Short mmCIF file of C-alpha atoms in Angstrom, two decimals:
data_model
loop_
_atom_site.label_atom_id
_atom_site.label_comp_id
_atom_site.label_asym_id
_atom_site.label_seq_id
_atom_site.Cartn_x
_atom_site.Cartn_y
_atom_site.Cartn_z
CA MET A 1 7.94 28.88 -15.64
CA ALA A 2 7.58 26.44 -18.54
CA GLU A 3 9.98 28.24 -20.85
CA ASP A 4 12.76 27.99 -18.26
CA ASN A 5 12.40 24.23 -18.01
CA LEU A 6 14.09 21.67 -20.24
CA LYS A 7 12.17 21.05 -23.46
CA VAL A 8 12.04 17.31 -22.85
CA LEU A 9 10.33 17.93 -19.50
CA ASN A 10 7.96 20.51 -21.00
CA ALA A 11 6.99 17.94 -23.63
CA LEU A 12 6.08 15.45 -20.90
CA ASP A 13 4.16 18.07 -18.92
CA VAL A 14 1.90 19.07 -21.82
CA ALA A 15 1.66 15.69 -23.57
CA LYS A 16 -1.85 14.49 -24.33
CA THR A 17 -2.92 11.24 -22.69
CA GLN A 18 -1.43 8.48 -24.86
CA TRP A 19 -1.05 4.74 -24.92
CA TYR A 20 2.31 4.88 -23.12
CA HIS A 21 0.56 6.41 -20.09
CA PHE A 22 -1.75 3.41 -19.84
CA THR A 23 1.13 1.02 -20.45
CA ALA A 24 3.01 2.57 -17.54
CA ILE A 25 -0.08 2.33 -15.33
CA ILE A 26 -0.49 -1.37 -16.15
CA ILE A 27 3.19 -2.22 -15.67
CA ALA A 28 3.49 -0.36 -12.37
CA GLY A 29 -0.04 -1.29 -11.32
CA MET A 30 0.44 -5.04 -11.61
CA GLY A 31 3.33 -4.74 -9.19
CA PHE A 32 0.97 -3.03 -6.78
CA PHE A 33 -1.65 -5.70 -7.40
CA THR A 34 0.89 -8.23 -6.14
CA ASP A 35 1.92 -5.96 -3.27
CA ALA A 36 -1.62 -5.74 -1.92
CA TYR A 37 -2.47 -9.37 -2.57
CA ASP A 38 0.64 -10.58 -0.76
CA LEU A 39 0.32 -8.20 2.20
CA PHE A 40 -3.37 -8.82 2.88
CA CYS A 41 -3.91 -12.46 1.86
CA ILE A 42 -2.21 -13.62 5.06
CA SER A 43 -5.24 -12.40 7.05
CA LEU A 44 -7.37 -14.91 5.14
CA VAL A 45 -5.39 -17.95 6.26
CA THR A 46 -4.10 -17.21 9.77
CA LYS A 47 -7.11 -18.91 11.36
CA MET A 48 -6.42 -21.99 9.25
CA LEU A 49 -2.73 -21.97 10.24
CA GLY A 50 -3.82 -22.08 13.87
CA ARG A 51 -6.11 -25.05 13.24
CA ILE A 52 -3.48 -27.01 11.33
CA TYR A 53 -0.37 -26.38 13.40
CA TYR A 54 -1.66 -25.49 16.89
CA HIS A 55 -4.53 -27.89 17.50
CA VAL A 56 -5.00 -28.73 21.19
CA PRO A 57 -6.67 -32.15 21.69
CA GLY A 58 -9.83 -31.87 23.77
CA SER A 59 -10.07 -28.08 23.47
CA PRO A 60 -13.61 -26.68 23.01
CA LYS A 61 -12.19 -24.17 20.48
CA PRO A 62 -10.15 -24.78 17.30
CA GLY A 63 -6.41 -24.22 17.53
CA SER A 64 -5.16 -20.66 17.09
CA LEU A 65 -1.77 -19.08 16.56
CA PRO A 66 -0.05 -18.12 19.84
CA PRO A 67 0.19 -14.32 20.28
CA ASN A 68 3.88 -14.08 19.42
CA VAL A 69 3.49 -16.29 16.34
CA ALA A 70 0.38 -14.42 15.15
CA ALA A 71 2.20 -11.10 15.56
CA ALA A 72 5.19 -12.39 13.61
CA VAL A 73 3.17 -13.94 10.78
CA ASN A 74 0.97 -10.86 10.40
CA GLY A 75 3.67 -8.25 10.89
CA VAL A 76 6.96 -9.57 9.55
CA ALA A 77 6.14 -8.62 5.94
CA LEU A 78 5.42 -5.08 7.12
CA CYS A 79 8.86 -4.93 8.77
CA GLY A 80 10.43 -6.06 5.50
CA THR A 81 8.37 -3.50 3.59
CA LEU A 82 9.62 -0.68 5.82
CA ALA A 83 13.25 -1.69 5.24
CA GLY A 84 12.68 -2.09 1.49
CA GLN A 85 11.07 1.34 1.17
CA LEU A 86 14.08 3.04 2.73
CA PHE A 87 16.68 0.99 0.85
CA PHE A 88 15.15 0.94 -2.63
CA GLY A 89 13.95 4.54 -2.28
CA TRP A 90 17.56 5.60 -1.72
CA LEU A 91 18.81 3.24 -4.45
CA GLY A 92 16.29 4.61 -6.95
CA ASP A 93 17.89 8.06 -6.65
CA LYS A 94 21.45 6.69 -6.76
CA MET A 95 21.20 4.13 -9.58
CA GLY A 96 18.05 5.15 -11.42
CA ARG A 97 14.45 4.08 -11.16
CA LYS A 98 14.52 1.54 -13.96
CA ARG A 99 17.72 -0.28 -12.96
CA VAL A 100 16.29 -1.52 -9.68
CA TYR A 101 12.66 -1.83 -10.80
CA GLY A 102 12.99 -5.37 -12.13
CA VAL A 103 14.87 -6.50 -9.02
CA THR A 104 11.96 -5.62 -6.73
CA LEU A 105 9.49 -7.54 -8.91
CA MET A 106 11.60 -10.70 -8.98
CA LEU A 107 12.13 -10.52 -5.24
CA MET A 108 8.36 -10.20 -4.71
CA CYS A 109 7.45 -13.04 -7.02
CA GLY A 110 10.20 -15.39 -5.81
CA CYS A 111 9.41 -14.89 -2.12
CA SER A 112 5.66 -15.08 -2.73
CA ILE A 113 6.11 -18.56 -4.19
CA ALA A 114 8.65 -19.52 -1.51
CA SER A 115 6.19 -18.47 1.22
CA GLY A 116 3.75 -21.07 0.00
CA LEU A 117 6.50 -23.70 0.01
CA SER A 118 7.45 -23.09 3.65
CA PHE A 119 8.74 -26.34 5.09
CA GLY A 120 9.68 -27.88 8.45
CA GLN A 121 9.33 -30.86 10.71
CA ASP A 122 7.09 -29.11 13.21
CA ALA A 123 4.91 -26.03 13.61
CA LYS A 124 7.76 -23.87 14.88
CA SER A 125 9.99 -24.53 11.87
CA VAL A 126 7.13 -24.03 9.37
CA MET A 127 6.24 -20.67 10.93
CA ALA A 128 9.91 -19.64 11.08
CA THR A 129 10.38 -20.46 7.39
CA LEU A 130 7.16 -18.66 6.47
CA CYS A 131 8.24 -15.57 8.40
CA PHE A 132 11.69 -15.61 6.77
CA PHE A 133 10.29 -15.58 3.26
CA ARG A 134 7.55 -13.07 4.11
CA PHE A 135 10.16 -10.64 5.44
CA TRP A 136 12.01 -10.69 2.11
CA LEU A 137 8.70 -10.60 0.27
CA GLY A 138 7.97 -7.41 2.16
CA PHE A 139 11.44 -6.08 1.33
CA GLY A 140 10.66 -6.37 -2.38
CA ILE A 141 7.18 -4.90 -1.90
CA GLY A 142 8.76 -1.96 -0.09
CA GLY A 143 10.89 -1.14 -3.12
CA ASP A 144 7.84 -1.05 -5.34
CA TYR A 145 6.29 1.86 -3.42
CA PRO A 146 8.82 4.66 -4.13
CA LEU A 147 9.82 3.32 -7.55
CA SER A 148 6.31 2.87 -8.97
CA ALA A 149 5.11 6.23 -7.64
CA THR A 150 8.18 8.11 -8.87
CA ILE A 151 8.21 6.49 -12.31
CA MET A 152 4.52 7.19 -12.90
CA SER A 153 4.82 10.74 -11.59
CA GLU A 154 7.80 11.50 -13.82
CA TYR A 155 6.16 9.99 -16.91
CA ALA A 156 2.81 11.75 -16.48
CA ASN A 157 1.63 15.13 -17.76
CA LYS A 158 0.83 17.76 -15.17
CA LYS A 159 -2.87 17.91 -16.01
CA THR A 160 -3.66 14.28 -15.17
CA ARG A 161 -0.60 13.27 -13.13
CA GLY A 162 -2.60 12.77 -9.93
CA ALA A 163 -5.05 10.42 -11.63
CA PHE A 164 -2.26 8.35 -13.22
CA VAL A 165 -0.32 7.89 -9.97
CA ALA A 166 -3.56 7.20 -8.08
CA ALA A 167 -4.53 4.61 -10.73
CA VAL A 168 -1.31 2.72 -10.02
CA PHE A 169 -2.14 2.75 -6.33
CA ALA A 170 -5.76 1.77 -7.05
CA MET A 171 -4.46 -1.62 -8.14
CA GLN A 172 -3.95 -2.24 -4.43
CA GLY A 173 -7.73 -2.43 -4.13
CA MET A 174 -7.89 -4.87 -7.01
CA GLY A 175 -5.24 -7.02 -5.31
CA ILE A 176 -7.24 -7.11 -2.05
CA LEU A 177 -10.40 -7.97 -4.01
CA ALA A 178 -8.62 -10.66 -6.02
CA GLY A 179 -7.25 -12.21 -2.84
CA GLY A 180 -10.72 -12.56 -1.38
CA ILE A 181 -12.26 -13.91 -4.59
CA PHE A 182 -9.47 -16.43 -5.17
CA ALA A 183 -9.58 -17.66 -1.56
CA MET A 184 -13.37 -18.06 -1.84
CA ALA A 185 -13.12 -20.02 -5.08
CA LEU A 186 -10.30 -22.22 -3.82
CA SER A 187 -11.91 -22.99 -0.46
CA ALA A 188 -15.27 -23.68 -2.13
CA ALA A 189 -13.59 -26.15 -4.48
CA PHE A 190 -11.84 -27.93 -1.60
CA GLU A 191 -15.03 -27.92 0.48
CA ALA A 192 -16.97 -29.52 -2.40
CA ARG A 193 -14.27 -32.13 -3.03
CA PHE A 194 -13.36 -32.92 0.58
CA LYS A 195 -16.41 -32.72 2.83
CA ALA A 196 -15.63 -32.02 6.47
CA PRO A 197 -17.79 -31.65 9.59
CA SER A 198 -17.64 -28.62 11.89
CA TYR A 199 -15.16 -28.52 14.75
CA GLU A 200 -17.83 -29.07 17.41
CA VAL A 201 -18.99 -32.25 15.61
CA ASP A 202 -15.53 -33.73 15.01
CA PRO A 203 -12.45 -31.66 16.01
CA ILE A 204 -10.02 -33.89 14.10
CA ARG A 205 -11.89 -34.41 10.84
CA SER A 206 -12.95 -30.72 10.67
CA THR A 207 -9.41 -29.93 9.50
CA ILE A 208 -8.85 -32.10 6.46
CA PRO A 209 -5.24 -33.03 5.55
CA GLN A 210 -5.68 -31.21 2.22
CA ALA A 211 -6.22 -27.93 4.12
CA ASP A 212 -2.44 -27.61 4.21
CA TYR A 213 -2.54 -27.04 0.44
CA VAL A 214 -5.16 -24.29 0.67
CA TRP A 215 -3.12 -21.69 2.54
CA ARG A 216 -0.02 -22.45 0.46
CA ILE A 217 -1.83 -21.97 -2.86
CA VAL A 218 -3.43 -18.74 -1.62
CA LEU A 219 -0.01 -17.29 -0.73
CA MET A 220 1.61 -18.31 -4.03
CA PHE A 221 -1.10 -17.18 -6.44
CA GLY A 222 -0.29 -13.46 -6.17
CA ALA A 223 3.00 -13.88 -8.02
CA ILE A 224 1.36 -14.82 -11.32
CA PRO A 225 -0.03 -11.44 -12.54
CA ALA A 226 3.19 -9.59 -11.69
CA LEU A 227 5.34 -12.15 -13.51
CA LEU A 228 3.34 -11.49 -16.66
CA THR A 229 4.55 -7.86 -16.71
CA PHE A 230 8.22 -8.55 -15.91
CA TYR A 231 9.42 -8.29 -19.52
CA TRP A 232 7.71 -4.92 -20.07
CA ARG A 233 9.07 -3.59 -16.79
CA LEU A 234 12.59 -4.25 -18.04
CA LYS A 235 11.82 -2.66 -21.43
CA MET A 236 10.61 0.66 -19.95
CA PRO A 237 13.10 3.48 -20.58
CA GLU A 238 14.49 5.43 -17.64
CA THR A 239 12.42 8.50 -16.79
CA ALA A 240 13.56 11.70 -18.50
CA ARG A 241 13.67 13.58 -15.23
CA TYR A 242 16.16 11.16 -13.72
CA THR A 243 18.24 10.94 -16.90
CA ALA A 244 18.38 14.70 -17.43
CA LEU A 245 18.29 16.18 -13.92
CA VAL A 246 20.13 13.49 -11.93
CA ALA A 247 22.28 11.55 -14.43
CA LYS A 248 22.86 14.80 -16.42
CA ASN A 249 22.48 13.08 -19.78
CA ALA A 250 20.27 15.33 -21.92
CA GLN A 251 20.99 13.38 -25.12
CA GLN A 252 19.68 10.12 -23.66
CA ALA A 253 16.66 11.79 -22.07
CA ALA A 254 15.68 13.42 -25.37
CA ALA A 255 16.23 10.19 -27.32
CA ASP A 256 14.15 8.09 -24.90
CA MET A 257 11.24 10.51 -24.77
CA SER A 258 11.31 11.11 -28.53
CA LYS A 259 10.49 7.41 -28.92
CA VAL A 260 7.87 7.43 -26.20
CA LEU A 261 6.11 10.59 -27.41
CA ASN A 262 6.68 10.00 -31.16
CA MET A 263 8.12 13.47 -31.67
CA ASP A 264 11.49 15.17 -32.12
CA ILE A 265 12.84 16.70 -28.90
CA GLU A 266 15.93 18.89 -28.73
CA ALA A 267 18.67 17.72 -26.39
CA GLU A 268 19.83 20.67 -24.28
CA GLN A 269 23.08 19.36 -22.84
CA GLN A 270 24.47 22.83 -22.17
CA LYS A 271 21.39 23.79 -20.16
CA VAL A 272 21.63 20.56 -18.16
CA GLU A 273 25.27 21.32 -17.36
CA GLN A 274 24.33 24.83 -16.23
CA ILE A 275 21.72 23.36 -13.89
CA ALA A 276 24.32 20.90 -12.57
CA LYS A 277 26.73 23.73 -11.66
CA LYS A 278 24.31 25.85 -9.69
CA LYS A 279 24.52 25.94 -5.92
CA GLY A 280 20.98 24.66 -5.48
CA SER A 281 21.99 20.97 -5.61
CA TYR A 282 21.44 20.50 -1.89
CA GLY A 283 21.31 17.13 -0.14
CA LEU A 284 18.73 15.47 2.08
CA PHE A 285 20.46 16.43 5.33
CA SER A 286 21.29 20.00 4.31
CA LYS A 287 19.95 23.14 5.94
CA GLU A 288 18.49 24.21 2.57
CA PHE A 289 16.45 21.02 2.27
CA LEU A 290 15.18 21.55 5.81
CA THR A 291 14.18 25.12 4.95
CA ARG A 292 12.52 24.29 1.63
CA HIS A 293 11.02 20.86 2.26
CA GLY A 294 11.38 20.06 5.96
CA LEU A 295 7.73 20.77 6.79
CA HIS A 296 6.62 19.02 3.60
CA LEU A 297 8.49 15.85 4.63
CA LEU A 298 7.05 16.09 8.13
CA GLY A 299 3.59 16.41 6.58
CA THR A 300 3.94 13.42 4.24
CA THR A 301 5.52 11.16 6.89
CA SER A 302 3.14 12.04 9.73
CA THR A 303 -0.06 11.72 7.70
CA TRP A 304 1.01 8.40 6.18
CA PHE A 305 2.08 7.14 9.63
CA LEU A 306 -1.25 8.04 11.23
CA LEU A 307 -3.31 6.78 8.29
CA ASP A 308 -1.66 3.36 8.29
CA ILE A 309 -2.17 2.84 12.02
CA ALA A 310 -5.91 2.96 11.35
CA PHE A 311 -5.92 1.37 7.91
CA TYR A 312 -3.85 -1.72 8.66
CA SER A 313 -5.36 -2.39 12.06
CA GLN A 314 -8.76 -2.53 10.34
CA ASN A 315 -7.73 -4.43 7.23
CA LEU A 316 -5.46 -7.07 8.69
CA PHE A 317 -7.83 -7.81 11.56
CA GLN A 318 -11.26 -7.10 10.14
CA LYS A 319 -12.06 -10.81 10.53
CA ASP A 320 -11.88 -10.32 14.31
CA ILE A 321 -14.31 -7.38 14.13
CA PHE A 322 -16.70 -9.37 11.95
CA SER A 323 -16.53 -12.25 14.42
CA ALA A 324 -17.21 -9.91 17.33
CA ILE A 325 -20.44 -8.61 15.76
CA GLY A 326 -21.53 -12.07 14.62
CA TRP A 327 -21.07 -11.59 10.88
CA ILE A 328 -18.68 -14.54 10.94
CA PRO A 329 -20.06 -17.50 12.95
CA ALA A 330 -18.18 -18.96 15.89
CA ALA A 331 -15.14 -20.90 14.70
CA LYS A 332 -16.30 -24.14 16.31
CA THR A 333 -19.42 -24.18 14.10
CA MET A 334 -17.28 -24.39 10.92
CA SER A 335 -14.67 -26.62 9.39
CA ALA A 336 -11.20 -25.20 8.65
CA VAL A 337 -11.86 -24.75 4.92
CA GLU A 338 -15.34 -23.33 5.53
CA GLU A 339 -13.84 -20.73 7.86
CA VAL A 340 -11.45 -19.56 5.11
CA TYR A 341 -14.42 -19.18 2.76
CA THR A 342 -16.41 -17.18 5.32
CA ILE A 343 -13.54 -14.80 6.14
CA ALA A 344 -12.73 -14.35 2.43
CA ARG A 345 -16.39 -13.60 1.66
CA ALA A 346 -16.47 -10.86 4.29
CA GLN A 347 -13.24 -9.30 2.98
CA THR A 348 -14.48 -9.51 -0.61
CA LEU A 349 -17.76 -7.78 0.21
CA ILE A 350 -15.97 -4.95 2.01
CA ALA A 351 -13.49 -4.59 -0.87
CA LEU A 352 -16.21 -4.68 -3.52
CA CYS A 353 -18.58 -2.27 -1.81
CA SER A 354 -16.18 0.26 -0.31
CA THR A 355 -12.44 -0.32 -0.78
CA VAL A 356 -12.28 -0.57 -4.59
CA PRO A 357 -14.85 2.21 -5.30
CA GLY A 358 -12.95 4.52 -2.93
CA TYR A 359 -9.72 4.12 -4.90
CA TRP A 360 -11.37 4.88 -8.22
CA PHE A 361 -13.27 7.87 -6.84
CA THR A 362 -9.84 9.28 -6.01
CA VAL A 363 -8.64 8.60 -9.56
CA ALA A 364 -11.70 10.40 -10.93
CA PHE A 365 -11.55 13.49 -8.71
CA ILE A 366 -7.94 14.03 -7.63
CA ASP A 367 -7.12 16.37 -10.53
CA ILE A 368 -10.45 18.18 -10.16
CA ILE A 369 -10.73 18.96 -6.45
CA GLY A 370 -7.09 18.39 -5.55
CA ARG A 371 -5.05 16.22 -3.21
CA PHE A 372 -5.43 18.45 -0.15
CA ALA A 373 -9.22 18.51 -0.22
CA ILE A 374 -9.51 14.76 -0.73
CA GLN A 375 -7.09 13.99 2.10
CA LEU A 376 -8.77 16.41 4.50
CA MET A 377 -12.22 15.08 3.64
CA GLY A 378 -11.07 11.46 4.00
CA PHE A 379 -9.57 11.94 7.44
CA LEU A 380 -12.64 13.90 8.56
CA PHE A 381 -15.13 11.21 7.57
CA MET A 382 -12.92 8.40 8.89
CA THR A 383 -12.90 10.18 12.25
CA ILE A 384 -16.67 10.67 12.23
CA PHE A 385 -17.43 7.07 11.25
CA MET A 386 -14.95 5.60 13.74
CA PHE A 387 -16.62 7.50 16.57
CA ALA A 388 -20.05 6.58 15.18
CA LEU A 389 -19.06 2.91 15.49
CA ALA A 390 -17.31 3.22 18.83
CA PHE A 391 -19.54 5.22 21.15
CA PRO A 392 -22.77 3.26 20.55
CA TYR A 393 -20.82 -0.02 20.14
CA ASN A 394 -23.15 -1.96 22.46
CA TYR A 395 -26.03 -0.96 20.17
CA TRP A 396 -24.25 -2.19 17.06
CA ILE A 397 -23.50 -5.65 18.44
CA GLN A 398 -27.19 -6.40 18.86
CA PRO A 399 -28.27 -8.95 16.19
CA ASP A 400 -30.78 -6.58 14.56
CA ASN A 401 -28.20 -3.81 14.13
CA ARG A 402 -25.21 -5.68 12.75
CA ILE A 403 -25.86 -4.75 9.14
CA GLY A 404 -25.72 -1.08 10.12
CA PHE A 405 -22.35 -1.69 11.75
CA VAL A 406 -21.00 -3.25 8.56
CA VAL A 407 -22.34 -0.35 6.44
CA ILE A 408 -20.62 2.30 8.58
CA TYR A 409 -17.48 0.17 8.82
CA SER A 410 -17.48 -0.03 5.00
CA LEU A 411 -17.81 3.76 4.76
CA THR A 412 -14.63 4.19 6.80
CA PHE A 413 -12.84 2.09 4.18
CA PHE A 414 -14.43 4.05 1.37
CA PHE A 415 -13.21 7.37 2.76
CA ALA A 416 -9.80 5.92 3.60
CA ASN A 417 -9.35 5.12 -0.07
CA PHE A 418 -11.23 8.14 -1.39
CA GLY A 419 -8.95 10.02 0.91
CA PRO A 420 -5.57 9.70 2.62
CA ASN A 421 -4.73 6.12 1.68
CA ALA A 422 -4.39 7.26 -1.95
CA THR A 423 -3.19 10.85 -1.49
CA THR A 424 -0.39 9.94 0.94
CA PHE A 425 1.00 7.76 -1.87
CA VAL A 426 0.61 10.39 -4.61
CA VAL A 427 1.90 13.59 -3.01
CA PRO A 428 5.44 12.50 -1.96
CA ALA A 429 6.10 11.57 -5.60
CA GLU A 430 5.36 15.16 -6.68
CA ILE A 431 6.71 17.74 -4.24
CA PHE A 432 10.40 16.83 -3.79
CA PRO A 433 13.38 17.43 -6.16
CA ALA A 434 14.16 14.73 -8.75
CA ARG A 435 17.47 13.78 -7.12
CA LEU A 436 15.69 13.15 -3.78
CA ARG A 437 12.20 12.20 -4.97
CA SER A 438 12.47 8.43 -4.62
CA THR A 439 14.30 8.73 -1.28
CA CYS A 440 11.70 11.08 0.21
CA HIS A 441 8.85 8.92 -1.04
CA GLY A 442 10.57 5.91 0.53
CA ILE A 443 10.94 7.76 3.85
CA SER A 444 7.28 8.80 3.78
CA ALA A 445 6.16 5.27 2.92
CA ALA A 446 8.41 3.78 5.61
CA ALA A 447 6.78 6.08 8.17
CA GLY A 448 3.46 4.67 6.96
CA LYS A 449 4.65 1.12 7.46
CA ALA A 450 5.86 2.00 10.96
CA GLY A 451 2.25 3.01 11.60
CA ALA A 452 1.05 -0.21 9.98
CA ILE A 453 3.27 -2.25 12.30
CA ILE A 454 1.84 -0.43 15.31
CA GLY A 455 -1.68 -1.05 14.01
CA ALA A 456 -1.05 -4.68 13.11
CA PHE A 457 0.83 -5.68 16.27
CA GLY A 458 -1.02 -3.40 18.67
CA PHE A 459 -4.51 -4.34 17.56
CA LEU A 460 -3.85 -8.01 18.31
CA TYR A 461 -3.63 -7.08 21.97
CA LEU A 462 -5.73 -3.91 22.24
CA ALA A 463 -8.89 -5.40 20.77
CA GLN A 464 -8.98 -8.31 23.21
CA ASN A 465 -11.91 -8.43 25.61
CA LYS A 466 -11.42 -6.58 28.90
CA ASP A 467 -12.45 -9.78 30.70
CA PRO A 468 -9.38 -12.10 30.73
CA LYS A 469 -11.67 -15.13 30.57
CA LYS A 470 -13.15 -13.93 27.26
CA ALA A 471 -9.84 -12.99 25.63
CA ASP A 472 -8.44 -15.27 22.92
CA ALA A 473 -6.21 -18.10 24.08
CA GLY A 474 -2.74 -16.89 25.03
CA TYR A 475 -3.63 -13.17 24.99
CA PRO A 476 -3.85 -10.87 28.00
CA ALA A 477 -6.98 -8.79 28.51
CA GLY A 478 -7.13 -5.76 26.22
CA ILE A 479 -9.18 -2.60 26.04
CA GLY A 480 -11.88 -4.14 23.86
CA VAL A 481 -13.05 -3.40 20.33
CA ARG A 482 -15.03 -0.32 21.39
CA ASN A 483 -12.10 1.46 23.02
CA SER A 484 -9.83 0.40 20.16
CA LEU A 485 -12.19 2.10 17.70
CA ILE A 486 -12.20 5.28 19.82
CA LEU A 487 -8.40 5.27 19.78
CA LEU A 488 -8.38 4.87 15.99
CA GLY A 489 -10.79 7.79 15.70
CA VAL A 490 -8.35 10.00 17.62
CA VAL A 491 -5.53 8.84 15.32
CA ASN A 492 -7.58 9.88 12.28
CA LEU A 493 -8.26 13.29 13.85
CA LEU A 494 -4.51 13.85 14.26
CA GLY A 495 -4.05 12.88 10.59
CA LEU A 496 -6.52 15.59 9.63
CA LEU A 497 -4.50 18.21 11.53
CA PHE A 498 -1.14 17.19 10.02
CA THR A 499 -2.65 17.40 6.52
CA PHE A 500 -2.26 21.19 6.74
CA LEU A 501 1.53 20.70 6.36
CA VAL A 502 1.12 19.14 2.90
CA PRO A 503 1.05 21.49 -0.15
CA GLU A 504 -1.43 21.21 -3.01
CA ALA A 505 0.16 19.78 -6.16
CA LYS A 506 -2.78 19.96 -8.60
CA GLY A 507 -1.97 21.38 -12.04
CA LYS A 508 1.68 22.22 -11.34
CA SER A 509 4.80 20.75 -12.93
CA LEU A 510 7.12 18.68 -10.77
CA GLU A 511 9.83 21.34 -11.13
CA GLU A 512 7.47 24.09 -9.92
CA LEU A 513 6.54 22.01 -6.88
CA SER A 514 10.07 21.00 -5.97
CA GLY A 515 11.55 24.46 -6.51
CA GLU A 516 13.83 23.27 -9.32
CA ASN A 517 12.24 25.80 -11.69
CA GLU A 518 13.07 28.49 -9.18
CA ASP A 519 16.69 27.35 -9.30
CA ASN A 520 16.62 27.44 -13.11
CA ASN A 521 15.20 30.99 -13.07
CA GLU A 522 17.99 32.16 -10.77
CA GLU A 523 20.59 30.60 -13.07
CA ALA A 524 19.01 32.19 -16.13
CA ALA A 525 19.12 35.61 -14.44
CA ILE A 526 22.82 35.19 -13.63
CA VAL A 527 23.63 34.22 -17.22
CA SER A 528 21.57 37.17 -18.54
CA ASN A 529 23.30 39.71 -16.27
CA SER A 530 26.77 38.44 -17.12
CA ALA A 531 25.98 38.83 -20.80
#
């Protein structure tokens, strides 16, 4: 109940939407803008990397990354992200959200720039350097997930908390969109300045020497927006819930939030100390946590894991799907820079028409219809549309039907983002106790990235043509795009079923959801009886 909660937390729960809410969204959101840009921009330039560093003289096709190199370049940042989510999630509960928040941003920005400066005498050393920096880039990105979600959740009021946390995550869509637009603009500028023939006309001249600058600039650009918010990230006060409930400093929590909310808030140090003494301060590996939140953690980890298998396999490798249906011309009919433009245009159109609107639909409706309904609906429609693409796949690849394929493919992205891609980020920041909130969000997010790694690495091989002669150079025969889409549909169906383990958080305070209010009520009853 509200009256049993600390006054500083009640003040946050009932606060009207104010400027500090939007400031927090912008500060946390620009980190997520960089996260998405850095994770997904690599898919725009992998074809170019193959042309530059793995050209085979006399080959009828442009050079392409060998399977092991392509898997490493595409997936190493995801491995770093998984490690960062676990580490910084744990650190956020041990040291405080704010103290490690600036570290993750600097790590992201520094490694983003360093990725574009990857050096070496040969292709192997350039790729090794690129992978090294992208791993640590991912490590910093991983820290941003639990910290941004937890900070926004703990700052928000209970009425619009879902929308605020979802708005931070929606900046992921803006990052993907910005990556496509910037790559288009940059490649168009290089194409206009340095004319080049297609590969089939002149294999050597189709990859201009200046192409080596294109992929480097694309990788580095994402650091700029996040750097602009670094000062304000350091100036943000620690969240009141961490300061009061974890650090046990009611005076500091009241002082910080009095400034933020422009009102006087009573510091209840004695009440904080009473909460600290109660037996309910269980740990992550305790039997009590398993009883109270074990199924919740299983629900958040499993749904995020299953969602990211589908989401990342589509997003990182959508250029291969577009090529398969003819939306992107054969590589040999384009120059290296022209191919970057074409891939970026396809990604931008998908982001503009489905990805970005899906995120903001979630922001608009999450506090109206709830997290559970949105997640269930999203998984349901993703399953339907995946099967709608897969079973009549031979129909869709006919030239007259390709636009229909792209429309349905776009709808799967729309309902991923107006669905589980957003809600799996929001819910873990709401339903766990303050002292374990960042850790549990990090565990849930890491499960998601494990799914992303499976999607990213597995799809490279699974989507290959069943005929070994038609598979990409260096790849074994796969199960084909059609069967891959059927498999992804089954994954989405499993995500729908595991959604039933996740509780609804709409309209409730964080302490109600985590059971911390229940602990406070028990303590109050003990004090009352002893009196």
